[in-house]
Coordinates of N, CA and C in Angstrom, one line a residue:
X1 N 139.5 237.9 90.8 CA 140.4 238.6 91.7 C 140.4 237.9 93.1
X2 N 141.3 237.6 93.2 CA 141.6 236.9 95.0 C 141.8 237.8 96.0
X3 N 141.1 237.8 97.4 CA 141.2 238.8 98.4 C 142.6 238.0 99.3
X4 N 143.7 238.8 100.0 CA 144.5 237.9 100.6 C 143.8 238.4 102.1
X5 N 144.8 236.8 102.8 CA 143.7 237.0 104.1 C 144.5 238.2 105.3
X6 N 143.5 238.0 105.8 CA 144.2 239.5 106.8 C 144.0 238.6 108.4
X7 N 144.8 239.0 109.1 CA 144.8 238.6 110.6 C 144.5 239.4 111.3
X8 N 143.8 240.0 112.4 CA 143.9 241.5 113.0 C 144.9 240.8 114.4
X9 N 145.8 241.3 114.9 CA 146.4 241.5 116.1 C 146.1 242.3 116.7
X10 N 146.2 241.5 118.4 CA 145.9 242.7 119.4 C 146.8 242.5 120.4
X11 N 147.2 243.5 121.1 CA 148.1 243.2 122.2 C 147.5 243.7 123.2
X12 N 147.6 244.2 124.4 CA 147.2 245.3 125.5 C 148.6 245.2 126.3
X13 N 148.5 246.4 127.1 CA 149.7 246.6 127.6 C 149.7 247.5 129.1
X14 N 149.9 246.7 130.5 CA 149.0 247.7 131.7 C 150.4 247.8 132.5
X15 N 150.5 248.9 133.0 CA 151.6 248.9 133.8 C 151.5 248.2 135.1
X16 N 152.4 247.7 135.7 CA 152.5 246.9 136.7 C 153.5 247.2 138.3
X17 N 153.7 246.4 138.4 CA 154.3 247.1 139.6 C 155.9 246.9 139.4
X18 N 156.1 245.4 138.7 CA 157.9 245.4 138.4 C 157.4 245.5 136.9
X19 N 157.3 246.7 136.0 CA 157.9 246.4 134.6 C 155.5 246.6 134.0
X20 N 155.8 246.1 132.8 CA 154.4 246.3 132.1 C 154.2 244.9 131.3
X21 N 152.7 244.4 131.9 CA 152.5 243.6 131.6 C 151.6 243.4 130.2
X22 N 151.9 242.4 129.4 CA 151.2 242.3 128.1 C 151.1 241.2 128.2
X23 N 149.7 241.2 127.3 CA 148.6 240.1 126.8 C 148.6 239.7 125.9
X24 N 148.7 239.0 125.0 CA 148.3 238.8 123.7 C 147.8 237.4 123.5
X25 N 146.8 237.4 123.3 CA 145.7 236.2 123.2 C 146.0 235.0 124.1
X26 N 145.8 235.9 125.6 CA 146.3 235.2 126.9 C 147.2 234.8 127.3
X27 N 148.2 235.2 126.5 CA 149.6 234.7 126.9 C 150.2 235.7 127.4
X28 N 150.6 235.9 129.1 CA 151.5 237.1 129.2 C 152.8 237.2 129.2
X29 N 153.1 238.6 128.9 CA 154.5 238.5 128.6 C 155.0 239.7 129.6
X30 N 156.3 239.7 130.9 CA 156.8 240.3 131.4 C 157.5 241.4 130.7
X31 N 157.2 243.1 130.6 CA 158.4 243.8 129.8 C 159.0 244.7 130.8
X32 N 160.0 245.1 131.2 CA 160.9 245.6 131.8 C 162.4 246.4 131.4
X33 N 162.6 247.3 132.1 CA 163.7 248.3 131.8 C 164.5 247.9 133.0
X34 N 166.3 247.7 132.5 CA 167.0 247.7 133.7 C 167.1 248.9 135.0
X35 N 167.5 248.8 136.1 CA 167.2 249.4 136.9 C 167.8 251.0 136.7
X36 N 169.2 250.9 135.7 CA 169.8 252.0 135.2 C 168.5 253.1 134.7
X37 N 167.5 252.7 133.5 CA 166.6 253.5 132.8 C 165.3 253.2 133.8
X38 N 165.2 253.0 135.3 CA 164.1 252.9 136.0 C 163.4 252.0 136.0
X39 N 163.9 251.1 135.5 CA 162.8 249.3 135.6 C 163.5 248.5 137.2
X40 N 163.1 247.3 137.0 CA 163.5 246.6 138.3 C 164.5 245.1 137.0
X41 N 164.4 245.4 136.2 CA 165.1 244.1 135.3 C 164.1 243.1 135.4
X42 N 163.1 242.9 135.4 CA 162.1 242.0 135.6 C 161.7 241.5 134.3
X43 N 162.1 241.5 133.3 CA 162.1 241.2 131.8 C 162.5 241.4 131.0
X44 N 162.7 241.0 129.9 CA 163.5 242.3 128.6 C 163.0 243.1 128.7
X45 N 163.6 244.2 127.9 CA 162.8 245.3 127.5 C 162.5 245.1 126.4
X46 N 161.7 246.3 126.2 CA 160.7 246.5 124.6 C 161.6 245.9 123.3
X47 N 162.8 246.6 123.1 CA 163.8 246.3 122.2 C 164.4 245.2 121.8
X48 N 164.1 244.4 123.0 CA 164.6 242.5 123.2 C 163.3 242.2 122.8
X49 N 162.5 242.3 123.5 CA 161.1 241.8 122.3 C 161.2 242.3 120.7
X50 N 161.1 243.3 120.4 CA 161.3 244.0 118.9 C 162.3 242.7 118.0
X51 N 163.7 242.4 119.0 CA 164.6 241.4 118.1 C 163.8 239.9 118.4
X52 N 163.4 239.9 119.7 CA 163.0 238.4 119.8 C 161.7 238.1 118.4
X53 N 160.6 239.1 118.4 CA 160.4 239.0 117.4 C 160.8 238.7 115.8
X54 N 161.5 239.6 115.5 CA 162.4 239.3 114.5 C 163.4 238.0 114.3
X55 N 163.8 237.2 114.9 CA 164.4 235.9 115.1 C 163.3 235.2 114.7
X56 N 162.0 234.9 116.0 CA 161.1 234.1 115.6 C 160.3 234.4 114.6
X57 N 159.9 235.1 113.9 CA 159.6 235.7 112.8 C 160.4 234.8 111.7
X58 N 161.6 235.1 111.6 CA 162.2 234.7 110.3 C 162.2 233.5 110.5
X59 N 162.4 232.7 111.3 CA 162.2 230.8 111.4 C 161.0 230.2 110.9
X60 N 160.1 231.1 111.1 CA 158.5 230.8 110.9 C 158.9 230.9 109.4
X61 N 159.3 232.3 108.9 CA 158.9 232.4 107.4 C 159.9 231.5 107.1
X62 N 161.2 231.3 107.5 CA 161.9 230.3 106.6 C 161.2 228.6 106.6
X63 N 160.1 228.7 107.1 CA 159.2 227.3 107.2 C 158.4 227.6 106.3
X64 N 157.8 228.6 106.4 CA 156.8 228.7 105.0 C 157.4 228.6 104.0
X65 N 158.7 229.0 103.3 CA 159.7 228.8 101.8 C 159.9 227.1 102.2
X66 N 159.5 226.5 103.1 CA 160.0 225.2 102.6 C 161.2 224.3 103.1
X67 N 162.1 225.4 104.1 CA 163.5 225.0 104.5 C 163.0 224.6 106.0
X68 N 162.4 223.6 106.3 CA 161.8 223.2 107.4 C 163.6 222.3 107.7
X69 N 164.0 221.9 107.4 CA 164.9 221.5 108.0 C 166.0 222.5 108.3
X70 N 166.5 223.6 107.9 CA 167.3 224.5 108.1 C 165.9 225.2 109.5
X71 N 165.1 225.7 109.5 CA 164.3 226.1 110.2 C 164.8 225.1 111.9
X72 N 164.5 224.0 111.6 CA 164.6 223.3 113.0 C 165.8 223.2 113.5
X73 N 166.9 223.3 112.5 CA 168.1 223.0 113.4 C 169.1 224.4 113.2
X74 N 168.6 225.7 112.9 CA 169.5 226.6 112.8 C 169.5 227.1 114.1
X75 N 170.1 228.1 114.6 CA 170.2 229.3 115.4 C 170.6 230.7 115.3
X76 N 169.8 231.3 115.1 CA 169.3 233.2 114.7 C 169.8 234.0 116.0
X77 N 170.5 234.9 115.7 CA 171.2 235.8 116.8 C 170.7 236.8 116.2
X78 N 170.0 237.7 116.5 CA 169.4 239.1 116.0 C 170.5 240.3 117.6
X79 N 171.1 241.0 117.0 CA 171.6 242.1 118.3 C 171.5 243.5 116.9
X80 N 171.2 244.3 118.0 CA 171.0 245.9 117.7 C 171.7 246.6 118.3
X81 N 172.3 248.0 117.9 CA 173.0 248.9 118.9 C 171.5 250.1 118.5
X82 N 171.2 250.0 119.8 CA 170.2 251.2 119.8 C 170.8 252.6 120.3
X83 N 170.6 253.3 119.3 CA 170.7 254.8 120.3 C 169.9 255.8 121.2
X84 N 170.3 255.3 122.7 CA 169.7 255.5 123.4 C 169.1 256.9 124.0
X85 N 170.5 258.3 123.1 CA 170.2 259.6 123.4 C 169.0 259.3 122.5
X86 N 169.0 259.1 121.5 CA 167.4 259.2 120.5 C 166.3 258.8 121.2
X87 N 166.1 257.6 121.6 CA 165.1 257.6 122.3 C 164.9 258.4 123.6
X88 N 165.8 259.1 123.8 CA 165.3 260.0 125.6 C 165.4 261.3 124.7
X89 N 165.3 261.4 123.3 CA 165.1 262.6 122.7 C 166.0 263.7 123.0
X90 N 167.5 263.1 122.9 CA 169.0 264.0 123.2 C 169.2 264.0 122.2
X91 N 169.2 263.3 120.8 CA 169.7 263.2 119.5 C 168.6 262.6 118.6
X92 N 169.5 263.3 117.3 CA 168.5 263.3 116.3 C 168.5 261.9 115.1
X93 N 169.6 261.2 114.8 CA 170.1 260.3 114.8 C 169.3 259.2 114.5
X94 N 169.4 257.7 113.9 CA 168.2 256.8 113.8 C 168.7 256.3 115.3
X95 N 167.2 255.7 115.3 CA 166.9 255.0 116.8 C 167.9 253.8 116.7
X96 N 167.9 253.1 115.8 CA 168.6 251.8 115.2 C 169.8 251.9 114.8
X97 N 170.9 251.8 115.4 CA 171.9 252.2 114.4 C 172.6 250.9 113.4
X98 N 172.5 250.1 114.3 CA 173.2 248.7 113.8 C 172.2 247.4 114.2
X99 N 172.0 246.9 113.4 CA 171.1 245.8 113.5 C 171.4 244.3 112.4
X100 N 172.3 243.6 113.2 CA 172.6 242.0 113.0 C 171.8 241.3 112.9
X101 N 171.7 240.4 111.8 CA 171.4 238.6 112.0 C 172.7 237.4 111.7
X102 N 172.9 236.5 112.9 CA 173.7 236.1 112.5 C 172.9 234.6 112.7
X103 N 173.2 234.3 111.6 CA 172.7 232.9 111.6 C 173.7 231.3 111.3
X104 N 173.4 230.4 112.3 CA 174.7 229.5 112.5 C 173.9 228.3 111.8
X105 N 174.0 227.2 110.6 CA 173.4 226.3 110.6 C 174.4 225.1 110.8
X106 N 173.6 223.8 110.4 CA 174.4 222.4 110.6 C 175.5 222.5 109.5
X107 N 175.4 222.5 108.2 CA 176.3 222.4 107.8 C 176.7 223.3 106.2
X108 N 177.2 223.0 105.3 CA 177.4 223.6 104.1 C 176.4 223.4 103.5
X109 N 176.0 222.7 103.0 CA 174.7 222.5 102.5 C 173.2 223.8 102.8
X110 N 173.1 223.4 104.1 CA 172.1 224.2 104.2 C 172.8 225.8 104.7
X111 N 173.9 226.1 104.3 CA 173.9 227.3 104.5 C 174.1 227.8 103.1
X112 N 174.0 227.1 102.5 CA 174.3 227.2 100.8 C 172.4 227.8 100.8
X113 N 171.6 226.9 101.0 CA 170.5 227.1 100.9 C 169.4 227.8 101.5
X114 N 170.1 228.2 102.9 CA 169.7 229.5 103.8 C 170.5 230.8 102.8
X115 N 171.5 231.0 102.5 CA 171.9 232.1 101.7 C 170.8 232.3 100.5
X116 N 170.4 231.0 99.7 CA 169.6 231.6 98.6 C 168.5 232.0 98.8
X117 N 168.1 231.3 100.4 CA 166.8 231.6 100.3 C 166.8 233.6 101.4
X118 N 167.6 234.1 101.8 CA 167.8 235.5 102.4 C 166.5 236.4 101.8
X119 N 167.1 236.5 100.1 CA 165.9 237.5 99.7 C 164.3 237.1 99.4
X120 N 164.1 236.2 99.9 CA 162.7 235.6 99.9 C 162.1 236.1 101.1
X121 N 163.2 235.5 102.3 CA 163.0 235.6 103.6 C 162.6 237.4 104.1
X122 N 163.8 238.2 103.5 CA 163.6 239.1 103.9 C 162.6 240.2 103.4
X123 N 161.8 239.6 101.8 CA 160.7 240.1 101.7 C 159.0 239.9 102.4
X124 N 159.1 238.7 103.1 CA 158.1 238.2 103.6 C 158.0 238.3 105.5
X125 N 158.7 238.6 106.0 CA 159.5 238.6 107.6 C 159.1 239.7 107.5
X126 N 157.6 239.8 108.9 CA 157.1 240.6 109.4 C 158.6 241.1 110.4
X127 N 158.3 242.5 110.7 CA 159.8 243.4 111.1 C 160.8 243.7 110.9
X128 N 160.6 243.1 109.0 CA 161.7 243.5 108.3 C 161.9 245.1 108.4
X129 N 160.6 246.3 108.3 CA 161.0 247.6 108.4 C 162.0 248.3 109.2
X130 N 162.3 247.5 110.3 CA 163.2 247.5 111.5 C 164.1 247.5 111.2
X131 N 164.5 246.5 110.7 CA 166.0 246.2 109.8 C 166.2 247.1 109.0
X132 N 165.3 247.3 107.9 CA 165.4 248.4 107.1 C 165.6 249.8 107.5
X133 N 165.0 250.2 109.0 CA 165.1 251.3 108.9 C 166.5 251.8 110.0
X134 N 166.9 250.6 110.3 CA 168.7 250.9 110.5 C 169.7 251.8 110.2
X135 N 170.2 252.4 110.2 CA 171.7 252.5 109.5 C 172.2 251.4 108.9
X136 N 172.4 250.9 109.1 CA 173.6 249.8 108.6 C 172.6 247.8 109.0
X137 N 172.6 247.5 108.4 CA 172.2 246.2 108.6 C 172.8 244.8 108.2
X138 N 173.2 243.5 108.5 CA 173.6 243.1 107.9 C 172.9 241.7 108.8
X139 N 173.6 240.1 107.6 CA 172.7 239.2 107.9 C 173.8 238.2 106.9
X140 N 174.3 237.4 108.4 CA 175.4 236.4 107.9 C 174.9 235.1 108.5
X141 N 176.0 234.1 107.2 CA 175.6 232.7 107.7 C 177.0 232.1 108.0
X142 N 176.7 231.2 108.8 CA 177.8 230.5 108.9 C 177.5 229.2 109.6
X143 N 178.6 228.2 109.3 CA 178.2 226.9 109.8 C 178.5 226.3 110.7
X144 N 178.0 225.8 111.6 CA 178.0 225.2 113.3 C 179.4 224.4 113.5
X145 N 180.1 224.8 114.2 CA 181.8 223.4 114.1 C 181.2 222.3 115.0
X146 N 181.8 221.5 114.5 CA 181.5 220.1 115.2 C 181.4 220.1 116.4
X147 N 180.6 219.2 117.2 CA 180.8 219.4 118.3 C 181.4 218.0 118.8
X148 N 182.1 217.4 118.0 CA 182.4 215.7 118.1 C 183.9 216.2 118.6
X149 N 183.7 214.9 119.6 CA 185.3 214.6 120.3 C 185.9 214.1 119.7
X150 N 187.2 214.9 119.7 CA 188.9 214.4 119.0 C 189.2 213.1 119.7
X151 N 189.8 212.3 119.2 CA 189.8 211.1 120.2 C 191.2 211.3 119.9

């Protein structure tokens, strides 16, 4: 029997004076609320990290399957419509209502082979539950237009 390996993560998280600062194995990261929900805008908020995660996330695993070249040259758009009465506990509703990946690569080829590889990706892609626990989710490809001049 094979044990799989385990990683422990740690984050910490101290409030600050513009927004709450976090650590994670010395790297800090600025988190902030626009001035609307009482932040100063001093950083994303929590929910821009939750997607930035999820972008970086899937690039990594799409490296592990192998597609190191779709990996390097794609571009991942993760956006959410969060419902915001839910979180201030006005409505009962999912937190998540809508949650996109839109992903742009170089060309047909590798969007042929970013599509096959989706349900791989999205069984292995730490914050897939996120997506999952959406309303509605979805995760499109499409390919980059030239950026060459018409002469």
């Amino acid at each position: 029997m094979t044990t799989s390996r385990r990683e422990q993560l740690v984050v910490q998280a101290v409030p600050g004076t513009h927004g709450t600062t976090v650590t994670a194995r010395g790297h800090e990261l600025t988190i902030d609320e626009a001035p609307r929900y009482g932040g100063h805008d001093s950083g994303a908020n929590p929910v821009e990290h939750l997607l930035a995660g999820i972008a970086a996330a899937s690039l990594v695993v799409l490296r592990l399957l192998g597609e190191v070249a779709i990996a390097e040259s794609a571009a991942l758009t993760v956006s959410a419509s969060l419902n915001v009465d839910r979180v201030m506990g006005a409505d009962d509703g999912p937190v998540v209502e809508l949650i996109r990946l839109d992903w742009e690569v170089a060309n047909a080829a590798h969007a042929e082979r970013l599509r096959a590889a989706l349900p791989h990706l999205a069984s292995r892609r730490p914050g897939q539950a996120l997506i999952d626990a959406a309303s509605t989710s979805t995760e499109e490809v499409s390919v980059r237009e030239s950026t060459a001049a018409c002469g």
